[in-house]
């Protein structure tokens, strides 16, 4: 296979750009890396299903999406670090962390690290989200809130917020605070904050601090089966087959086209 990359115009930006491209991550391979081809095939089926003349509501309802938000396991720190390095669009603070830094937070009693994984009728997305929370008296600080762009449009970010709300209630936190650090690419997370009615309490010119009452956080999200602090049942490790008018050869061909035409952003965040 040949992967063609469009390099930044500014030559000084090229080293950082190449550092974030998954194709060059050859030292260690996460489960998500190993399953990437299967995930491409699953995405082909999803796209065909989404464009099969059904409404968006019907698409979400029949997608049979399951989301698990649970405490990060010791062997998931590599994937968590990978997400902080690659995720740009749905990334609240854009804090980049290596594996050692993630591990240190996991053992800090003031912090709670959640990973988010998802699956639907077409297959497994793997771990696609990360939330790092810091306990501060009667409030909860949202240190990191990020989600891979490949699951956009399925309301998984709403589920993550519901999970944070559940944790806040369990630990008797009255409010949740979050600092949004604007970049050229993370406007989608800003739109999400506005949609969920967070209240702006500080703007220092470089970042925006928001707050929301714990009681105002969502508890359940329509059309999504949510598992809090546990893995979802029937976790598929293989691509699941559904009745679609696509032959295996057509799926493979379309998957190659998707990879060839995918944006650099998608390759970096996968």
CSV table of C-alpha atoms in Angstrom, one decimal, residues 90 92 142 145 154-165 169 176 178 187-200 210-222:
chain,number,residue,atom,x,y,z
A,90,UNK,CA,-12.9,17.3,19.3
A,92,UNK,CA,-11.1,20.6,24.6
A,142,UNK,CA,-12.4,18.7,33.1
A,145,UNK,CA,-12.1,15.8,26.9
A,154,UNK,CA,-23.3,9.9,16.5
A,155,UNK,CA,-23.7,11.9,19.8
A,156,UNK,CA,-20.9,10.0,21.5
A,157,UNK,CA,-19.7,13.3,23.0
A,158,UNK,CA,-23.1,13.6,24.7
A,159,UNK,CA,-22.7,10.2,26.2
A,160,UNK,CA,-19.3,11.1,27.5
A,161,UNK,CA,-20.8,14.2,29.2
A,162,UNK,CA,-23.5,11.9,30.7
A,163,UNK,CA,-20.8,9.7,32.1
A,164,UNK,CA,-19.0,12.7,33.6
A,165,UNK,CA,-22.2,13.8,35.1
A,169,UNK,CA,-23.1,12.9,41.2
A,176,UNK,CA,-18.1,20.8,36.5
A,178,UNK,CA,-13.8,23.2,31.7
A,187,UNK,CA,-14.1,24.5,16.7
A,188,UNK,CA,-16.3,21.4,16.7
A,189,UNK,CA,-15.8,21.0,20.5
A,190,UNK,CA,-16.6,24.7,21.0
A,191,UNK,CA,-19.9,24.2,19.1
A,192,UNK,CA,-20.6,21.3,21.4
A,193,UNK,CA,-20.0,23.4,24.5
A,194,UNK,CA,-22.4,26.0,23.3
A,195,UNK,CA,-25.0,23.4,22.4
A,196,UNK,CA,-24.9,22.0,25.9
A,197,UNK,CA,-25.4,25.4,27.5
A,198,UNK,CA,-22.2,25.7,29.5
A,199,UNK,CA,-21.8,29.2,31.1
A,200,UNK,CA,-18.8,31.3,30.3
A,210,UNK,CA,-16.9,27.4,31.4
A,211,UNK,CA,-19.0,25.9,34.1
A,212,UNK,CA,-22.1,23.8,34.2
A,213,UNK,CA,-24.2,22.6,37.2
A,214,UNK,CA,-24.0,18.8,37.7
A,215,UNK,CA,-27.8,18.7,37.8
A,216,UNK,CA,-27.9,20.1,34.3
A,217,UNK,CA,-25.7,17.4,32.8
A,218,UNK,CA,-27.6,14.8,30.6
A,219,UNK,CA,-28.3,11.3,32.1
A,220,UNK,CA,-29.3,9.3,29.0
A,221,UNK,CA,-28.9,9.8,25.2
A,222,UNK,CA,-31.5,8.6,22.8
